[in-house]
PDB file of C-alpha atoms in Angstrom:
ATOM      1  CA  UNK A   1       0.000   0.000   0.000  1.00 62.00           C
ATOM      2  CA  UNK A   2       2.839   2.710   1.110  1.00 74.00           C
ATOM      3  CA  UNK A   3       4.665   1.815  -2.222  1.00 78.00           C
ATOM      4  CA  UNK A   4       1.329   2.504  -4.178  1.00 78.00           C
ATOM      5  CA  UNK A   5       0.769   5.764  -2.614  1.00 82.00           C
ATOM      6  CA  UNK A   6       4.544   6.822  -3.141  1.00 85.00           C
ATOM      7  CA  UNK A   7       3.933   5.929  -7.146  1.00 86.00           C
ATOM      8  CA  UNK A   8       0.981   7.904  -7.456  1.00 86.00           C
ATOM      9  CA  UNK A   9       1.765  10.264  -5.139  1.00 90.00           C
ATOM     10  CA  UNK A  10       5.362  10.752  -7.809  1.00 91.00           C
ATOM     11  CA  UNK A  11       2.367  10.347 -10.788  1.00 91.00           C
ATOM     12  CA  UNK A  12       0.528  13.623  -9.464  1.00 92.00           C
ATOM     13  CA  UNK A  13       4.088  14.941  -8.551  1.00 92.00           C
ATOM     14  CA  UNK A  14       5.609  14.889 -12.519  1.00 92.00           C
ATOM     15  CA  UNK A  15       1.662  15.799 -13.607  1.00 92.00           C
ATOM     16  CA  UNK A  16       2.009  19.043 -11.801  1.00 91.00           C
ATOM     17  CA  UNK A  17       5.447  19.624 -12.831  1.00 90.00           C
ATOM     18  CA  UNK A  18       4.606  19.183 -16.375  1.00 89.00           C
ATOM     19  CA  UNK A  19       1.513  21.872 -15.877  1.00 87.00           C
ATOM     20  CA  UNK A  20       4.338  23.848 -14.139  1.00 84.00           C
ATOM     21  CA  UNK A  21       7.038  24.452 -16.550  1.00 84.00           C
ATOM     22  CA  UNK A  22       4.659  23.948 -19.879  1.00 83.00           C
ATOM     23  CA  UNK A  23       1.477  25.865 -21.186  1.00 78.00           C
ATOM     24  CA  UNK A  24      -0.232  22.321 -20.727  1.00 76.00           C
ATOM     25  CA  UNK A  25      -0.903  24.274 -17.012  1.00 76.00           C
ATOM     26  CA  UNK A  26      -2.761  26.882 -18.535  1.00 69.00           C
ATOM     27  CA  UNK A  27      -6.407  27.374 -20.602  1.00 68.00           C
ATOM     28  CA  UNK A  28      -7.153  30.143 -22.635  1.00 56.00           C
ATOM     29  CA  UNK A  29     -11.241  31.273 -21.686  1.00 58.00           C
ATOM     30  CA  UNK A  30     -11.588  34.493 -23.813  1.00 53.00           C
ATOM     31  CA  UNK A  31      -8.817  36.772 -21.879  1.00 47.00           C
ATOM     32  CA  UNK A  32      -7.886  34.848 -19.300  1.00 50.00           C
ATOM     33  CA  UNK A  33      -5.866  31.626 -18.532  1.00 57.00           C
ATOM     34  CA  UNK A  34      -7.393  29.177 -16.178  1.00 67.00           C
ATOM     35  CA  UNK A  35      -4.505  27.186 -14.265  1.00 79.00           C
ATOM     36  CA  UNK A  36      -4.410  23.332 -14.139  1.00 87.00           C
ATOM     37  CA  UNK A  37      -2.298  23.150 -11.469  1.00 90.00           C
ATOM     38  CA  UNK A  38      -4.753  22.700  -8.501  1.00 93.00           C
ATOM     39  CA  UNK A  39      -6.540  20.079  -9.769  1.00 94.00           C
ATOM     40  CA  UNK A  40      -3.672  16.826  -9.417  1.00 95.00           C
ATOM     41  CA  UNK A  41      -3.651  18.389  -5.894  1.00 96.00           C
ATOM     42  CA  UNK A  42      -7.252  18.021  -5.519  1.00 96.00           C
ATOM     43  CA  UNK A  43      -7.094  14.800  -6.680  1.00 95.00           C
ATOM     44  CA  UNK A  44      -4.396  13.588  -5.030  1.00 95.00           C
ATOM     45  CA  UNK A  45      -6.187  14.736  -2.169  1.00 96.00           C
ATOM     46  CA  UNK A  46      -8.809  12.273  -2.418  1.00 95.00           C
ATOM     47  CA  UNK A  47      -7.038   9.391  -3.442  1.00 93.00           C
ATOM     48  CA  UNK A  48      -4.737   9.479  -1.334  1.00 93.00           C
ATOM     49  CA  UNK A  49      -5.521  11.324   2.006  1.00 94.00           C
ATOM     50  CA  UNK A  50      -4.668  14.653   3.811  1.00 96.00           C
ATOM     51  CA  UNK A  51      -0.957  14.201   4.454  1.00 94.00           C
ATOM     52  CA  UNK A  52       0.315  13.507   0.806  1.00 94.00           C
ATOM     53  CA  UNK A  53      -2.348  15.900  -0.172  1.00 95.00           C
ATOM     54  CA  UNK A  54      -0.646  18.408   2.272  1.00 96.00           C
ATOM     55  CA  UNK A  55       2.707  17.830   0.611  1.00 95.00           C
ATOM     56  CA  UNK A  56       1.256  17.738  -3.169  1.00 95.00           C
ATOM     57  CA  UNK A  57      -0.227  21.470  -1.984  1.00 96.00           C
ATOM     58  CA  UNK A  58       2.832  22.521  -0.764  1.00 96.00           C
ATOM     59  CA  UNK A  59       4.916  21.664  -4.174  1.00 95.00           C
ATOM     60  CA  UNK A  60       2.615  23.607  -5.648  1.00 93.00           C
ATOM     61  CA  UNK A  61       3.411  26.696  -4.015  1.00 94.00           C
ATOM     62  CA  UNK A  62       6.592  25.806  -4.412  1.00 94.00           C
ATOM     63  CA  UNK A  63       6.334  25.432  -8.229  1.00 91.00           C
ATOM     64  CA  UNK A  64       4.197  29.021  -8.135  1.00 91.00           C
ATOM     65  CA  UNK A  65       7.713  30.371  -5.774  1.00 93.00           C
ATOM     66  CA  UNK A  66      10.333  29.060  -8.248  1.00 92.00           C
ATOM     67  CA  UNK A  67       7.969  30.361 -11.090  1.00 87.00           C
ATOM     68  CA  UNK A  68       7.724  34.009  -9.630  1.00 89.00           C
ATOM     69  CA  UNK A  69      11.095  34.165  -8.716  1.00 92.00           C
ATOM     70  CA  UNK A  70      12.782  33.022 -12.135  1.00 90.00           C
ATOM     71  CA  UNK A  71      10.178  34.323 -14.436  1.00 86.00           C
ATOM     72  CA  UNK A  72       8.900  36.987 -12.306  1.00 87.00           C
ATOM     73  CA  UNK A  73       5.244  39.614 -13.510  1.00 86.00           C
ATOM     74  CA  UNK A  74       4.250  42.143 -11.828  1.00 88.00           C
ATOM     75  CA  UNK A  75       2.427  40.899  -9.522  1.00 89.00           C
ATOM     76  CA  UNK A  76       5.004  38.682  -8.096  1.00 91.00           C
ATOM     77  CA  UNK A  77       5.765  40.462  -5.275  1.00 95.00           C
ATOM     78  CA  UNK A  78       2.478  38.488  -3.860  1.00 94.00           C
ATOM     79  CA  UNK A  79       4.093  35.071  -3.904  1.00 94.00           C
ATOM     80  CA  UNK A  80       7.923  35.508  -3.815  1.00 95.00           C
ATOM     81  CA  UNK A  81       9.748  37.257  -1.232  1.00 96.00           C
ATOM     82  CA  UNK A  82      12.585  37.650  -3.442  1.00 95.00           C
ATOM     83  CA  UNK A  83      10.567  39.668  -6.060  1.00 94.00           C
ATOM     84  CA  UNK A  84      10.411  43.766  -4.617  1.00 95.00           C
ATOM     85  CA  UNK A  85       7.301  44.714  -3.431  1.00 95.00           C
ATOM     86  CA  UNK A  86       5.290  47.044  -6.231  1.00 92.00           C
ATOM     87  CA  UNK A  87       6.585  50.751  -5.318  1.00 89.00           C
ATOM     88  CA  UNK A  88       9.494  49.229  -3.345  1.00 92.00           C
ATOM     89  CA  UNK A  89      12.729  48.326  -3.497  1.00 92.00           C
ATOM     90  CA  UNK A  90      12.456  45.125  -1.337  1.00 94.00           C
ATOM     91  CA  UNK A  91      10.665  41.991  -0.922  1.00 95.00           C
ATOM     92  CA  UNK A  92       8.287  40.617   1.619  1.00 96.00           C
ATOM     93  CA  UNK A  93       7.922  37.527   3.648  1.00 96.00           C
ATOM     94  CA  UNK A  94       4.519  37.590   3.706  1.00 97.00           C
ATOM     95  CA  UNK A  95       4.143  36.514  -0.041  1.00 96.00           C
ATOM     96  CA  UNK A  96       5.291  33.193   1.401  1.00 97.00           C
ATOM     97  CA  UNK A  97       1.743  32.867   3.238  1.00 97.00           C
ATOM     98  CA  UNK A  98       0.529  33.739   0.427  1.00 96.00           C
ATOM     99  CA  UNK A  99       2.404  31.150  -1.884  1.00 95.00           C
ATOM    100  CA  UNK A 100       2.155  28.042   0.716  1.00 97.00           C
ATOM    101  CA  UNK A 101      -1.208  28.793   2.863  1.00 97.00           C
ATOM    102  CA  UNK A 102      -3.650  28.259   0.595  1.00 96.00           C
ATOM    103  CA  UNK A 103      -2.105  25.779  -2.160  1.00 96.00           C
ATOM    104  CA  UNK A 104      -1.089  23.706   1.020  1.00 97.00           C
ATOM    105  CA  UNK A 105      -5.225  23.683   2.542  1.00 97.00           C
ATOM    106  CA  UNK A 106      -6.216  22.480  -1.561  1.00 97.00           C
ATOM    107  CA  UNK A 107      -4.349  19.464  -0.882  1.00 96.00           C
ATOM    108  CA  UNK A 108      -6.157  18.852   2.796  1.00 97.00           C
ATOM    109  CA  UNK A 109      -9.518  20.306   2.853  1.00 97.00           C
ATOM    110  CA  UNK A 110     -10.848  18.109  -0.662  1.00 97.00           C
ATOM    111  CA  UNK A 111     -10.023  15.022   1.729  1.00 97.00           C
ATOM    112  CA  UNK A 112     -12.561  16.054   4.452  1.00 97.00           C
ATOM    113  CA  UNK A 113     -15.293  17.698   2.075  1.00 96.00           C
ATOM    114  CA  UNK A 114     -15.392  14.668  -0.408  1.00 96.00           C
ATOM    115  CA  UNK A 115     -16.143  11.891   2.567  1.00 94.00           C
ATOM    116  CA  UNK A 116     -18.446  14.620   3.765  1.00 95.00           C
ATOM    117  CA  UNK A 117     -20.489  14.985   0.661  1.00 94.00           C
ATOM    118  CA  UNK A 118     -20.025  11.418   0.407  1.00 91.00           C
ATOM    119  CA  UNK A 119     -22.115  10.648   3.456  1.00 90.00           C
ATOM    120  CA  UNK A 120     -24.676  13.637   2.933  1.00 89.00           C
ATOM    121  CA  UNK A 121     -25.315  12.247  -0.665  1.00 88.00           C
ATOM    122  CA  UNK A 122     -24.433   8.341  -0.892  1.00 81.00           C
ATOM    123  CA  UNK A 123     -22.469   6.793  -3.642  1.00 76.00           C
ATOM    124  CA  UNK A 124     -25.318   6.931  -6.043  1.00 77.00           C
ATOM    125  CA  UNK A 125     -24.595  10.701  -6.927  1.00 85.00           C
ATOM    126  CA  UNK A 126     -20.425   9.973  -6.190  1.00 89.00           C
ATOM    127  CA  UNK A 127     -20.028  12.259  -9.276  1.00 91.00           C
ATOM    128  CA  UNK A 128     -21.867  15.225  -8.255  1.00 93.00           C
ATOM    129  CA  UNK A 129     -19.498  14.852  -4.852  1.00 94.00           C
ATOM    130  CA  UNK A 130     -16.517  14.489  -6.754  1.00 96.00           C
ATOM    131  CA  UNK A 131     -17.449  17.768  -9.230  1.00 96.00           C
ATOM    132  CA  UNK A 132     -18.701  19.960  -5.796  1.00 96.00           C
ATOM    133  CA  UNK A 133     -15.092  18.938  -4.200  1.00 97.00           C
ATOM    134  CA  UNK A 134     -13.019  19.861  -7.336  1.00 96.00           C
ATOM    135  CA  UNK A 135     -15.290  22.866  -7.224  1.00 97.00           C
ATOM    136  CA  UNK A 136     -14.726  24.342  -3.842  1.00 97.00           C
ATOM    137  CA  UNK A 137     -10.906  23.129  -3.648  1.00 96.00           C
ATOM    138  CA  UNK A 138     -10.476  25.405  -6.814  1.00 96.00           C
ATOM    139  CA  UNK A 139     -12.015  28.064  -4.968  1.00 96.00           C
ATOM    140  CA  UNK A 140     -10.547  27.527  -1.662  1.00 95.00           C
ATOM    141  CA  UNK A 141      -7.228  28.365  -3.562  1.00 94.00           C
ATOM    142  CA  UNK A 142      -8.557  31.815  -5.603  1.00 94.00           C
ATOM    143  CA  UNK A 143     -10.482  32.797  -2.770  1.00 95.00           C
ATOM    144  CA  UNK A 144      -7.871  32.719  -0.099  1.00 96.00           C
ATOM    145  CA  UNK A 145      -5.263  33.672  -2.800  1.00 94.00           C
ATOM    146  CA  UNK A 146      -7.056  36.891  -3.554  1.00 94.00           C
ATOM    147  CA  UNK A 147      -8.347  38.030  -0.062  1.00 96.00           C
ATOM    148  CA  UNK A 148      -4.706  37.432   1.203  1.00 96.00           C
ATOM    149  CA  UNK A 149      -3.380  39.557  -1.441  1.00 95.00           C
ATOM    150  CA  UNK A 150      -5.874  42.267  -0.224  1.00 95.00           C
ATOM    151  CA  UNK A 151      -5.043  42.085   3.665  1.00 95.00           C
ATOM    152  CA  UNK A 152      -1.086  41.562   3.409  1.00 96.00           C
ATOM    153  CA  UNK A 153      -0.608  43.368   0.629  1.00 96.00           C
ATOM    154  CA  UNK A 154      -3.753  46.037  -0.102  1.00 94.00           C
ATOM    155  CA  UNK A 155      -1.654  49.713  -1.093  1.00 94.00           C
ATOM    156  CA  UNK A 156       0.729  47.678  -3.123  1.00 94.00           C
ATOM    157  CA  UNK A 157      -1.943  46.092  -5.374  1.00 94.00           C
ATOM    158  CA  UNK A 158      -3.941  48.926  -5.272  1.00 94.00           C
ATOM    159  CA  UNK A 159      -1.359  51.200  -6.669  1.00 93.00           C
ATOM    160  CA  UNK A 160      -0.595  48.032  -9.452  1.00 90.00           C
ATOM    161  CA  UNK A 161      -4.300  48.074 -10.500  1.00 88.00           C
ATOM    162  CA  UNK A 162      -4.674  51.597 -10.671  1.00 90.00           C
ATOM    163  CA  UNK A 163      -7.219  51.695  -8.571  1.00 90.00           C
ATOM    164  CA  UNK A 164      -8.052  53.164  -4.630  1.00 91.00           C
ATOM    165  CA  UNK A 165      -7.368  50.792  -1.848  1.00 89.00           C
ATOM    166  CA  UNK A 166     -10.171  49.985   0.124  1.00 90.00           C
ATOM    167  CA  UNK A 167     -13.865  48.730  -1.064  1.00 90.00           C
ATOM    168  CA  UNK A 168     -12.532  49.970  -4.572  1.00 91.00           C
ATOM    169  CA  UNK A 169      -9.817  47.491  -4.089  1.00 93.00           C
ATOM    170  CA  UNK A 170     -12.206  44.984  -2.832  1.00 94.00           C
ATOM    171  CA  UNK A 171     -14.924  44.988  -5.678  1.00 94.00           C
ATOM    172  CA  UNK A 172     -12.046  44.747  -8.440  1.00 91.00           C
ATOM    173  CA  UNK A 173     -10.763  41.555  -6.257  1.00 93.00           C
ATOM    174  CA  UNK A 174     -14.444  40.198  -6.247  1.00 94.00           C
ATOM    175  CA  UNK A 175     -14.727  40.468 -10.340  1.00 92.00           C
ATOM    176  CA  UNK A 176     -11.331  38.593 -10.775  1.00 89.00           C
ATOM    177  CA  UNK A 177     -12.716  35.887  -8.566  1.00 91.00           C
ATOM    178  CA  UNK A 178     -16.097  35.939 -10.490  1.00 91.00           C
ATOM    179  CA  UNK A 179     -14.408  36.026 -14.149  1.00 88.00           C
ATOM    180  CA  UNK A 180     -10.996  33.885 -13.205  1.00 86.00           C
ATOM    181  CA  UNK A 181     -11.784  31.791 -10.320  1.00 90.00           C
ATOM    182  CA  UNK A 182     -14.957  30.441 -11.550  1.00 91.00           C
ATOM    183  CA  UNK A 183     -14.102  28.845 -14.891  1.00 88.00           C
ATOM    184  CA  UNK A 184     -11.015  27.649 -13.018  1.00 90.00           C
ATOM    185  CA  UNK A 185     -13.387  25.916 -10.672  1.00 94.00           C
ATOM    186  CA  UNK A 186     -15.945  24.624 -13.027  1.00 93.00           C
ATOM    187  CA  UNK A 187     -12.879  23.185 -15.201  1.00 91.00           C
ATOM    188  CA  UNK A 188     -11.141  21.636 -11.693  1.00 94.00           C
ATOM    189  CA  UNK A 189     -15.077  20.297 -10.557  1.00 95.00           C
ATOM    190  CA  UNK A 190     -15.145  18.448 -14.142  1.00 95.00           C
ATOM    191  CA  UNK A 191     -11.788  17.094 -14.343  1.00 94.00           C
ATOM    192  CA  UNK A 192     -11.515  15.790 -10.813  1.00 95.00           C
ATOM    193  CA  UNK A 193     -15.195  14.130 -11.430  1.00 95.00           C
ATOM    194  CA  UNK A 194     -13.984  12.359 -14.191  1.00 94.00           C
ATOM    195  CA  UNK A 195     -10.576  11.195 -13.559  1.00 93.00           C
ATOM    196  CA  UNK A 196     -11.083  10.691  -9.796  1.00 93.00           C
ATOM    197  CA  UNK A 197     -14.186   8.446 -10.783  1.00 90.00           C
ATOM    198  CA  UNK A 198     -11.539   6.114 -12.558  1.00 89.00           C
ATOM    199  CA  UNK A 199      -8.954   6.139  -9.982  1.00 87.00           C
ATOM    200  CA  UNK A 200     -11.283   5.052  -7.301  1.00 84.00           C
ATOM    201  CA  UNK A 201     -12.936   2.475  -9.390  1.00 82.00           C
ATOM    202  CA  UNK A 202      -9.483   0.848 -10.352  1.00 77.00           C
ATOM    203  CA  UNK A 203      -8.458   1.076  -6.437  1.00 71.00           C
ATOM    204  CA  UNK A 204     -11.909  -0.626  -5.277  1.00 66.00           C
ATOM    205  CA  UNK A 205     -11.234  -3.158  -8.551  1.00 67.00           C
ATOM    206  CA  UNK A 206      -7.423  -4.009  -6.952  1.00 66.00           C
ATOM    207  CA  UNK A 207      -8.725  -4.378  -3.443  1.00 62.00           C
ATOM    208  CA  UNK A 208     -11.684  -6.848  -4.413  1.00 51.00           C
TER     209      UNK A 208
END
């Protein structure tokens, strides 16, 4: 059992590092590009449990560190220290909550809310449990993601967007959540229905 959880937890490991350092991690919807990169976390999450989830989350903010730091935007500030703050001429530790926090709770929270739904809805609807879990893990991660960026880091991304910090700040935060996070999250709900629906009946297959 430990040495099948090691290979799939390396399967999920080389998925997301593929995603990572290809556009394979990235959809085009109109303007924006949906990220990829959650949803092996997510599913990894479910297949095999909270801890390995845990660490799967936590290579992805590690992936998202490396990425910002090497191939840094303007917005990087928000999740590498070693990127200067917008308007400064130094970085922050904070982005490191910001980079790790969140990506590491994706890879523990599907865990809990997928045997949750599972009992609230019974394996006869195990799809729609498996699509509402890729669905909130997704927006677990833009969620916190965003309102961190707006607590730690408010004047900073205000001055980057142009616009006021404060409820100014906040309403531009709520319409990239509404435009980005959610076809991120309808994309992760799909994807970890259908391949997690496969990986669990091959596991239940192996164990019969």
């Amino acid at each position: 059992m430990k040495t099948k959880q090691s290979v799939l937890a390396a399967m999920f490991f080389a998925i997301m590092l593929l995603f990572a350092l290809t556009p394979l991690g990235f959809i085009q919807i109109g303007p924006i590009k949906a990220t990829l990169l959650h949803i092996p976390v997510i599913i990894g999450s479910i297949i095999l449990g909270p801890k390995i989830g845990g660490f799967l989350g936590f290579s992805f903010g590690l992936f998202s560190l490396v990425t910002n730091t090497m191939t840094p935007s303007p917005l990087s500030f928000v999740f590498s220290p070693f990127y200067p703050v917008y308007g400064t001429d130094h970085g922050s530790l904070w982005a490191l909550v910001i980079v790790f926090v969140p990506r590491i709770l994706v890879g523990i929270l599907p865990f809990f809310i997928y045997h949750f739904l599972q009992r609230k809805f019974g394996n006869k609807k195990d799809k729609l449990s498996l699509f509402m879990t890729g669905l909130t893990g997704s927006l677990i991660n833009t969620i916190l993601v965003m309102n961190l960026i707006f607590f730690l880091f408010q004047g900073a991304y205000a001055n980057l967007q142009g616009v006021p910090a404060g409820l100014a700040l906040y309403k531009a935060i709520l319409m990239i959540i509404l435009i980005n996070g959610v076809p991120e999250a309808l994309i992760a709900g799909i994807a970890t229905s259908a391949v997690t629906k496969v990986l669990l009946k091959l596991e239940h297959k192996n164990n019969a």
